[in-house]
XYZ file of C-alpha atoms in Angstrom:
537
model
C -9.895 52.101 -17.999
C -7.059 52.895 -15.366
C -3.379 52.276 -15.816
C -3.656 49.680 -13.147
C -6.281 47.827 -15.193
C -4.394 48.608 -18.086
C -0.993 46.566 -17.018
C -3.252 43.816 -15.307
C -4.625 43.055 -18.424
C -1.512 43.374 -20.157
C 0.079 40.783 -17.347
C -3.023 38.684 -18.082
C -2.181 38.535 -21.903
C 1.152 38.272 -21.220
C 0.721 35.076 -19.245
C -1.222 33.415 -21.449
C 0.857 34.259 -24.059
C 3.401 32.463 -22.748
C 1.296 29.272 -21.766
C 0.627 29.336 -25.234
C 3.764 29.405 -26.476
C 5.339 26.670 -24.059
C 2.165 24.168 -25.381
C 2.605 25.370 -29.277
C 6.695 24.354 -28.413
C 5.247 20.995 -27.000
C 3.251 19.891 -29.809
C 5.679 20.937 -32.583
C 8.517 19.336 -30.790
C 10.285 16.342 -32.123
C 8.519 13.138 -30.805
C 10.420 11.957 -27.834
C 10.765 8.429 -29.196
C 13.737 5.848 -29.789
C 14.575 5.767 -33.612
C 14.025 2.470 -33.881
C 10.655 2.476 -33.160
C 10.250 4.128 -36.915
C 11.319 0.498 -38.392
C 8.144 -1.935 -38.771
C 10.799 -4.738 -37.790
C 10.872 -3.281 -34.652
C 7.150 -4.024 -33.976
C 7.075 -7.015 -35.825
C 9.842 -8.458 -33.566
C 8.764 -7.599 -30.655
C 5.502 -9.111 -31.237
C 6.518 -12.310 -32.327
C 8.963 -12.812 -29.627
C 5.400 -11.979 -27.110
C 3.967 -14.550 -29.259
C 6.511 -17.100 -29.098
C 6.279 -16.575 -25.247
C 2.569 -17.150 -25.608
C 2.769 -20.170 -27.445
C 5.392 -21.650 -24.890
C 2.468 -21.295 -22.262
C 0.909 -23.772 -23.253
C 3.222 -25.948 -21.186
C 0.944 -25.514 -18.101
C 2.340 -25.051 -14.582
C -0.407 -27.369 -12.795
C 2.745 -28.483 -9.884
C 1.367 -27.643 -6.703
C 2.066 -24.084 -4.511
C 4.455 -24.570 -1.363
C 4.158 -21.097 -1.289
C 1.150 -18.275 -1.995
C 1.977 -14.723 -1.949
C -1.170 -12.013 -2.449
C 0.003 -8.495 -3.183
C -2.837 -6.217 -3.094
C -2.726 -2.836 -4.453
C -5.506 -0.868 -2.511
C -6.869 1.451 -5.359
C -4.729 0.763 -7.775
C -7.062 0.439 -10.535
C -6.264 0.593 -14.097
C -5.174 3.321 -14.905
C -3.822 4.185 -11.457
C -1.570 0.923 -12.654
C -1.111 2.649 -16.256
C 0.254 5.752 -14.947
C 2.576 4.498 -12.230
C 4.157 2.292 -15.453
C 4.991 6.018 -16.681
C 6.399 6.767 -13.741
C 8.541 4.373 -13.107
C 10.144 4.666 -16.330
C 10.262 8.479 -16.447
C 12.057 7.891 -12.953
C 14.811 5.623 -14.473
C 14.981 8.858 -17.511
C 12.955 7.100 -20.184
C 9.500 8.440 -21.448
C 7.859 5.936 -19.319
C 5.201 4.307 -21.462
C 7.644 1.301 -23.070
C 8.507 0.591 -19.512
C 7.380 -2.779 -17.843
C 6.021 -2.975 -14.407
C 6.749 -6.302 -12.482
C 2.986 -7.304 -12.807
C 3.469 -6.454 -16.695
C 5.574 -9.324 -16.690
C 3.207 -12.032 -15.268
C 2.272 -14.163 -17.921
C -1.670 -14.370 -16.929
C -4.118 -11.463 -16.770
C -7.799 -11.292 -15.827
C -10.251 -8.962 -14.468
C -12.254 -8.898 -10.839
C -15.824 -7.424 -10.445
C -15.163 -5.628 -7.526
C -18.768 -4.943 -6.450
C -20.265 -6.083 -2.645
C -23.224 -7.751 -2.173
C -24.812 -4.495 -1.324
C -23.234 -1.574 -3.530
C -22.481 -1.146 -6.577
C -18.913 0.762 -6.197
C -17.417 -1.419 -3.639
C -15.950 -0.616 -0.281
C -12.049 -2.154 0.854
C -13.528 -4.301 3.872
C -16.606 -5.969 1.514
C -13.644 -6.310 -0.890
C -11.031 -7.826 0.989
C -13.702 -10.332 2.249
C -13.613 -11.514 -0.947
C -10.656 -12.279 -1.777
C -9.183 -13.665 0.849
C -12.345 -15.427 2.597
C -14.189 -16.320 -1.027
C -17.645 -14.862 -0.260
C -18.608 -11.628 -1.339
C -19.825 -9.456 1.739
C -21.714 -5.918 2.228
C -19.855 -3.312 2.478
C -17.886 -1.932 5.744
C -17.765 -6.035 7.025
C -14.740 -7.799 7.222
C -14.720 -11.500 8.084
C -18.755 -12.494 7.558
C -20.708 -13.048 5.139
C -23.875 -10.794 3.591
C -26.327 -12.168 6.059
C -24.289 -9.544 8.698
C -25.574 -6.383 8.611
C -22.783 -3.609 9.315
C -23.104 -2.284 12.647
C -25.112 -4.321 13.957
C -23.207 -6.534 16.616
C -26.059 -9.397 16.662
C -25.553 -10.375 13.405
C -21.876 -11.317 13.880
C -22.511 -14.102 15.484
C -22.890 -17.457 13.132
C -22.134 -15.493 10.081
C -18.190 -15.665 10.409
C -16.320 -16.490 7.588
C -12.638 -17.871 7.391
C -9.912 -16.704 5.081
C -7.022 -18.298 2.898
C -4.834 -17.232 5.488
C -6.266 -19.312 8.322
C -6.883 -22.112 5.566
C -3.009 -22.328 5.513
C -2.226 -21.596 8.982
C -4.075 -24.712 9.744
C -2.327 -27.165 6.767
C 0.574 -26.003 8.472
C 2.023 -23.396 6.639
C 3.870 -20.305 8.343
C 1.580 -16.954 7.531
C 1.893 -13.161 7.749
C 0.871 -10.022 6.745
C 2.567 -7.152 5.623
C 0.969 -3.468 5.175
C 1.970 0.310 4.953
C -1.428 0.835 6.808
C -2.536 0.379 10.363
C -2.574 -3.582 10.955
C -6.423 -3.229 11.685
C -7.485 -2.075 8.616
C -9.751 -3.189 5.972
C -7.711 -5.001 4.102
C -5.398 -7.421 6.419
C -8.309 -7.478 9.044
C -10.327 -9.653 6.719
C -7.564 -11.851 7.056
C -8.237 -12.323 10.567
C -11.063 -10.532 12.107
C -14.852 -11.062 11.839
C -16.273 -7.516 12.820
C -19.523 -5.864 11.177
C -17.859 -2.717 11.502
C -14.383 -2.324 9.354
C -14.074 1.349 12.209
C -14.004 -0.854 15.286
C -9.975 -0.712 15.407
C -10.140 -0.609 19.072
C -12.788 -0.611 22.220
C -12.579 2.618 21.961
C -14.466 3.031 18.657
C -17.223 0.281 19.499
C -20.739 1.520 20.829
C -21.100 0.177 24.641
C -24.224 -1.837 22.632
C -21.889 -3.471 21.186
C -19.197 -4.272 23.848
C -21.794 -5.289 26.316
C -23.252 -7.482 23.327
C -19.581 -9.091 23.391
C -17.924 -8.154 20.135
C -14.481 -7.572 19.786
C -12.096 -5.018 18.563
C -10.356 -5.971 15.557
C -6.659 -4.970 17.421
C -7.742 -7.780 20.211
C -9.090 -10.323 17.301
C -5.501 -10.061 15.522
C -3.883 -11.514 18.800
C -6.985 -13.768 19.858
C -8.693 -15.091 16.441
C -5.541 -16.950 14.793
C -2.981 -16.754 17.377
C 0.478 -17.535 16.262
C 0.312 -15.061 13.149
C 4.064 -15.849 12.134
C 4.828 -11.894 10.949
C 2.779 -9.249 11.497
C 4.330 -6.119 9.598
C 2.621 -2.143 9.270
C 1.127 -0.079 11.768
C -1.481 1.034 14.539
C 0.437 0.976 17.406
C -1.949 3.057 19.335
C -4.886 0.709 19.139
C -2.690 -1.726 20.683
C -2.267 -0.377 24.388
C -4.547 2.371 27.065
C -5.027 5.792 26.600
C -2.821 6.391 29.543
C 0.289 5.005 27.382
C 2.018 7.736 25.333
C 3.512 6.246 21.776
C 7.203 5.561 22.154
C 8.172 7.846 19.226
C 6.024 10.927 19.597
C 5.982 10.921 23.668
C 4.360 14.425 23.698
C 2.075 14.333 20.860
C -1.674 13.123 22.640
C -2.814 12.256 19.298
C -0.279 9.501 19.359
C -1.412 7.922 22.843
C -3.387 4.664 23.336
C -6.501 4.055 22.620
C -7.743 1.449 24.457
C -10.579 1.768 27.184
C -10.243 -1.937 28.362
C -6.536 -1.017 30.065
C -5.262 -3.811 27.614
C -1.540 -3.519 26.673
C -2.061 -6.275 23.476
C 2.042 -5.299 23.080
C 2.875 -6.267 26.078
C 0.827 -9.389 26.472
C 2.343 -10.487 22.183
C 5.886 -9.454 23.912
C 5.257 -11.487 26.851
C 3.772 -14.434 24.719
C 6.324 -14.967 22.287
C 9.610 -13.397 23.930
C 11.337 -17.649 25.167
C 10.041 -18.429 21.644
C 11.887 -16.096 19.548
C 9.396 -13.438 19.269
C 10.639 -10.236 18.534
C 8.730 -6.890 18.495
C 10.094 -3.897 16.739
C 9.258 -0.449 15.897
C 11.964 1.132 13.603
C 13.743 0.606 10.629
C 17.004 -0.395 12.557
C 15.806 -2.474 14.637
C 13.798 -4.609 11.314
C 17.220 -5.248 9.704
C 19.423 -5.894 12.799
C 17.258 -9.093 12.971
C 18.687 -12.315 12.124
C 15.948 -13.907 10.415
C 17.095 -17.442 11.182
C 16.850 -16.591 14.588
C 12.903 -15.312 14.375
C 10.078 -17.613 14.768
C 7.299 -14.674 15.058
C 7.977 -10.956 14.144
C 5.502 -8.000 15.519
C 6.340 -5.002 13.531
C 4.445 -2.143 14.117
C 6.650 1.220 13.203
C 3.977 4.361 13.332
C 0.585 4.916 15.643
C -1.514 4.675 12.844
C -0.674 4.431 8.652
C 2.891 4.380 7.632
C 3.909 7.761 6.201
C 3.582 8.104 2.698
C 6.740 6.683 0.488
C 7.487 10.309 -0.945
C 7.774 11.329 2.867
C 8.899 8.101 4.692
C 12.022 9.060 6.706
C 14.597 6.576 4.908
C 16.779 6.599 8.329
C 14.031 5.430 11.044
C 10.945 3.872 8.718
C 10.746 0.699 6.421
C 10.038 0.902 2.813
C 7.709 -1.726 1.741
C 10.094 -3.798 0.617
C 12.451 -3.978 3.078
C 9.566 -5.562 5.314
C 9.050 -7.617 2.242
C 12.028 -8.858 2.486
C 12.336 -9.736 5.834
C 9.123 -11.143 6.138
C 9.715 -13.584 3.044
C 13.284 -14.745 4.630
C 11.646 -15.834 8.215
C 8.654 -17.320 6.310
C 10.555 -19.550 3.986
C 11.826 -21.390 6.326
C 8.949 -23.722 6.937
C 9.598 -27.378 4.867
C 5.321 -26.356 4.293
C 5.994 -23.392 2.874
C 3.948 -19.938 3.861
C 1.150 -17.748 2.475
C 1.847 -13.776 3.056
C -0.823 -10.973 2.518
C 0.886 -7.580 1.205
C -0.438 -4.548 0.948
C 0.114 -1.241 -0.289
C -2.761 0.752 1.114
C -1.640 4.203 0.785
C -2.060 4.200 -3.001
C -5.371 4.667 -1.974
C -5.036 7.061 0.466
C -3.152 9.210 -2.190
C -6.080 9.115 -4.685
C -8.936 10.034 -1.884
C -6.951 13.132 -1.054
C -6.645 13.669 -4.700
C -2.736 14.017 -4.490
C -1.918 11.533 -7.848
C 1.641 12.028 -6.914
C 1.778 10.163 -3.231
C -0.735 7.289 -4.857
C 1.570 6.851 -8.151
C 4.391 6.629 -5.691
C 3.106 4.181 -3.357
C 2.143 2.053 -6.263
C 5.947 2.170 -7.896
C 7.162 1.134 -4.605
C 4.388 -1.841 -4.086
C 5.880 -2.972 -7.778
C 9.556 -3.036 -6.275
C 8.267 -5.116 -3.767
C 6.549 -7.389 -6.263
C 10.184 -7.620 -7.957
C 11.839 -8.304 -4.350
C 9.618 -11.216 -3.909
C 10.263 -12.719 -7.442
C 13.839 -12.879 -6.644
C 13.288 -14.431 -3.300
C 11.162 -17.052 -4.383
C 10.407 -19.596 -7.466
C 7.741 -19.710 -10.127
C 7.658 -23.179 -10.020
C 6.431 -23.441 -6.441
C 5.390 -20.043 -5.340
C 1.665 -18.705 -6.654
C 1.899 -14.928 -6.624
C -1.276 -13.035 -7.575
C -1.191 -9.291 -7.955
C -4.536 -6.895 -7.878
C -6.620 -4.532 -6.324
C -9.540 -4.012 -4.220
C -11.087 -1.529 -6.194
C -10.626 1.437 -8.521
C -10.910 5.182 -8.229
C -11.971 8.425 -9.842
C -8.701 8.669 -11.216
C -7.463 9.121 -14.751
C -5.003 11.050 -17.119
C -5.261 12.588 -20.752
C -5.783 15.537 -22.454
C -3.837 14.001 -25.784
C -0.432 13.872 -24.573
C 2.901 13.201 -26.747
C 4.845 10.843 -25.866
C 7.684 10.978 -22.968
C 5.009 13.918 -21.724
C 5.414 14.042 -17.452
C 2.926 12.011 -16.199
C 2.402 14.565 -13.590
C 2.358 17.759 -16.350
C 0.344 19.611 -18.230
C -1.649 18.430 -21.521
C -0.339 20.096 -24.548
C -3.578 22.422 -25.328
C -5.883 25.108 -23.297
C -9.325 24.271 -22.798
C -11.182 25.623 -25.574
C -14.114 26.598 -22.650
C -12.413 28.289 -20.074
C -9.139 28.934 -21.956
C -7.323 27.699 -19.631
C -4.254 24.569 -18.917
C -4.777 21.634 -17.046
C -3.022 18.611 -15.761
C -2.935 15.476 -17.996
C -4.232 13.586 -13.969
C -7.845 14.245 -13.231
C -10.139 13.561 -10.492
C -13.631 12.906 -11.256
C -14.385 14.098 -7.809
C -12.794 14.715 -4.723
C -10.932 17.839 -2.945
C -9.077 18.998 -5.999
C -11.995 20.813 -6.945
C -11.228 24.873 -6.877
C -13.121 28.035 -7.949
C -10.939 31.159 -8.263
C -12.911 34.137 -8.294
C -15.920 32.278 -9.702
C -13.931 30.279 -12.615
C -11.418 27.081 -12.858
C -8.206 27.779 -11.160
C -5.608 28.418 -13.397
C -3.110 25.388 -12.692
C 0.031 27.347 -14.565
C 0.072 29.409 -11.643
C 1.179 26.953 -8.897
C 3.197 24.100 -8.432
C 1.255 21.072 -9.794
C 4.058 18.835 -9.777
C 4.053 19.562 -5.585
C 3.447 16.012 -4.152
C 0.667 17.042 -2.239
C -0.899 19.040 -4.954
C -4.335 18.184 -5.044
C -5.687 17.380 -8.855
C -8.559 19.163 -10.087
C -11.456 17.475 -10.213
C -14.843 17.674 -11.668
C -17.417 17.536 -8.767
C -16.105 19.099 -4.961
C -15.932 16.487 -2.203
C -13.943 16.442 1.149
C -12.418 12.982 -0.281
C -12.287 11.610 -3.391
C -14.323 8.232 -4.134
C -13.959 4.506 -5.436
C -14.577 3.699 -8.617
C -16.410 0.960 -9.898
C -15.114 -0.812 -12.603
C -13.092 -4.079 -12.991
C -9.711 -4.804 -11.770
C -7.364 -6.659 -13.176
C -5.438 -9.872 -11.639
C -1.893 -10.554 -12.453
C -0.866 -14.077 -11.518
C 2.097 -16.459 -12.405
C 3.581 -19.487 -11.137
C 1.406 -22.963 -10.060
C -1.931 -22.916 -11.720
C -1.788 -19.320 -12.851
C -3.633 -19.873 -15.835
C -6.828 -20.978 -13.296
C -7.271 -16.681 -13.112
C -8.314 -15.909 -16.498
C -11.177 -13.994 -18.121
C -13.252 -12.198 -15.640
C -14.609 -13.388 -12.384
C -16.119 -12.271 -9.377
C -13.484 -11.069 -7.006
C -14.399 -13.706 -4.493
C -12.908 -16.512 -6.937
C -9.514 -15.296 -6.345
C -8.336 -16.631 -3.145
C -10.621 -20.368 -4.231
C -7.848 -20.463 -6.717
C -4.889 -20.202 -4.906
C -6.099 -22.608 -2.227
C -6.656 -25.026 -4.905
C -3.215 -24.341 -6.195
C -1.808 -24.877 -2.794
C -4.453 -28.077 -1.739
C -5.746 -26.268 1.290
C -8.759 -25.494 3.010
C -11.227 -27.275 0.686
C -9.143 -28.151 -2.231
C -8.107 -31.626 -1.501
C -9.485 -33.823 -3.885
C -7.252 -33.340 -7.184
C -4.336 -33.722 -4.938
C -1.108 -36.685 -4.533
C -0.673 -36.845 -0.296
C 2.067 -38.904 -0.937
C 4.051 -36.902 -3.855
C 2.685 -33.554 -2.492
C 2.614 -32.872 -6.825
C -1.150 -30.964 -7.604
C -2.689 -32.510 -10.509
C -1.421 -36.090 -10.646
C -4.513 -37.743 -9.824
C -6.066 -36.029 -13.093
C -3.143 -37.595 -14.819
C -3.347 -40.691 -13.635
C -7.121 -40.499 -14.019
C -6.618 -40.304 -17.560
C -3.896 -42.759 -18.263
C -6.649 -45.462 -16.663
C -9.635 -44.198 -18.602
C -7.439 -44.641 -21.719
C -5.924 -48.208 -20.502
C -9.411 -49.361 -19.652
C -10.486 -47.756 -23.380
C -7.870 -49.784 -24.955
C -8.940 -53.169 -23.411
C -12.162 -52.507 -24.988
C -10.536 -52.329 -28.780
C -8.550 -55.420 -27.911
């Protein structure tokens, strides 16, 4: 053996020697929890105080919803919603797993099968079909039902179904959607669109078949199908106006420009629409919270040519967080006596996971939950239904037998006992994150896995990381809350909060004149037990 061989195995042993010793100092460490938590009182108080809360829901919130807020977490599956708990607490300096997310603190919990009528591991358009129009769907079809087949532009027709939004647009509530994707996507063009193709963001991306067939792009449905959308909030500017229009922010960049082969400017025609009744457009952060929202009756917000930038990378000077449009959308909404429905959505969480970087995803999803918090303040539990969930899961997970207070983005405290080698506690079951160096596992010690776009290894190599298919769960609280319980089919979700609301086809168990949900039961049952009484007498 040569000298060089010599010192490159001794460098080889030396490394290892050292991972060795930084896991052996991990796992004999002192566990990184509060002393308290060695007192059984500590346990046995905190449970009965969860129990005493329990008990006190008992008292059923069956009032009726002025308002109905849907936060949807694109992705955020279980344990995409486990890990960004650890997050946020290791952000605030705690370990992270005692922490409580908003949606922790909801008082009712179920689970959605997220499945579409024709796949097993669902898609986000089938999805969102569900729960906001209440009919499950195939996948890559927002807006109709199964008997559409994607693609195909002759089966639109007489298959279009309507969602909760529409269903309180026309009871008279004030609507909007808010979105850190492109306004046209999956999720918040169910709300609006009925297209057999989720792609068909503008002409540009339609077959002629189709066009000459006459379906429309899902930019030109947003403005056509429900027309006085009260805020519209995300982005995809460039689906919005030609090719020959360059983006107002990135003038030079082509990839930026319009999109549109129909020489539509859908800006300028919303602009022109709405401007003598205070319609505002805006496409930057200082422009969003200059606005006087008692002086806004419709609000266009779109502030990047496609997705929003990822949280971890979102300019804080020129782009909106999530919440901040939150905010502003809830303040111009409240202001109808009818109260409003908004649609939010944090989409890049699951953008994050199918380029297998945890750390954007986990990111997106702690900012979705500050949003959830922003709302809560703004609004009432006694009038305002707010449902949290997700879409769908993804091949996303974490372990590896971790201590406690252990970085949710670090290392597990042991070597494979295979390759001999670290890994991350975050794993991909597939995706991108899958590497081969010099025939074996890349050795994750020897670069920066707590990089935000550090891709997580994963078990099988793919371009981009997939859905998963299991349940997701569905945090609700406030008017009929405890309707979401157990597990349904995702498609029950937004049948609930209609009902909670008496819209679309919920009218029955509802007072006209008291605008109270549930007092014809009540009064249902004081005459059944009147009329019983008569009978004894």
């Amino acid at each position: 053996m040569t000298g060089r061989s010599y010192a490159s195995v001794n460098m080889k042993m030396m490394a290892l020697l050292v991972i060795c010793s930084c896991l052996l100092s991990v796992i004999l460490a002192k566990p990184k929890f509060p002393e308290k938590e060695k007192d059984p009182q500590f346990w046995h108080a905190g449970a009965q105080a969860s129990l005493k809360s329990a008990l006190e829901l008992q008292n059923l919130n069956q009032g009726m919803a002025k308002n109905l807020i849907l936060f949807l977490g694109d992705g955020m599956g279980v344990p995409t919603v486990t890990a960004a708990r650890i997050l946020k607490g290791q952000l605030s300096g705690h370990s992270g797993e005692e922490t409580q997310l908003e949606m922790d603190q909801f008082p009712f919990v179920s689970l959605a099968k997220t499945y579409n009528t024709n796949a097993q591991v669902a898609d986000s358009a089938g999805t969102a079909t569900a729960y906001l129009c209440g009919v499950k769907a195939n996948e890559g079809t927002v807006g109709v039902s199964a008997a559409a087949v994607r693609s195909q532009c002759n089966t639109t027709q007489g298959n279009e179904v309507t969602s909760i939004l529409k269903w309180a647009k026309d009871a008279g509530k004030s609507v909007g959607i808010v979105t850190t994707t492109r306004v046209n996507h999956a999720t918040p063009s169910a709300a609006y669109a009925h297209s057999v193709d989720r792609d068909w963001y503008s002409d540009n991306e339609m077959p002629p078949e189709a066009l000459e067939s006459g379906c429309k792009d899902i930019a030109r449905q947003l403005f056509e199908n429900i027309p006085d959308i009260d805020v519209i909030m995300g982005g995809g500017r460039k689906y919005m106006y030609p090719k020959t229009v360059a983006d107002i922010e990135y003038p030079t960049n082509p990839k930026h420009r319009g999109t549109r082969n129909d020489d539509r400017n859908l800006l300028e025609e919303w602009i022109n629409k709405t401007k003598n009744d205070r319609g505002y457009y805006v496409w930057n952060k200082k422009q969003l919270l200059s606005l006087n929202p008692n002086n806004v009756k419709y609000l266009l917000g779109l502030f990047e040519p496609s997705d929003l930038t990822y949280d971890l990378e979102r300019d804080k000077d020129s782009d909106p967080s999530l919440t901040q449009m939150v905010d502003v959308a809830i303040k111009i909404l409240k202001k109808n006596p009818e109260g409003f429905y908004l649609l939010v959505e944090g989409g890049r969480i699951d953008h994050g996971h199918h380029e297998g970087k945890a750390k954007m995803a986990l990111y997106e999803a702690v900012e979705m939950d500050r949003a959830i918090g922003r709302a809560g303040l703004m609004t009432s539990i006694h009038d305002t239904l707010t449902v949290v969930t997700a879409d769908h899961s993804h091949m996303f997970n974490f372990g590896g037998y971790t201590p406690r207070g252990n970085p949710i983005f670090g290392l597990a405290p042991m070597i494979s006992d295979v390759d001999q080698k670290p890994f991350t506690s975050i794993l991909y079951g597939n995706g991108p994150g899958y590497k081969l160096v010099n025939g074996a596992r890349e050795n994750v010690s020897t670069i920066d896995h707590h990089d935000a776009n550090y891709q997580a290894q994963a078990a099988v190599p793919l371009a981009m990381e997939t859905h998963g298919g299991e349940d997701v769960a569905v945090f609700a609280k406030g008017p009929m809350a405890h309707l979401l319980h157990g597990v349904h089919e995702q498609n029950y979700i937004p049948h609930v909060m209609a009902y909670a609301a008496c819209i679309g086809q919920n009218h029955d168990h509802c007072h006209t004149t008291s605008g109270t949900a549930g007092v014809q039961p009540v009064l249902a049952s004081i005459i059944t037990a009147l009329a019983f009484g008569r009978m004894l007498c």
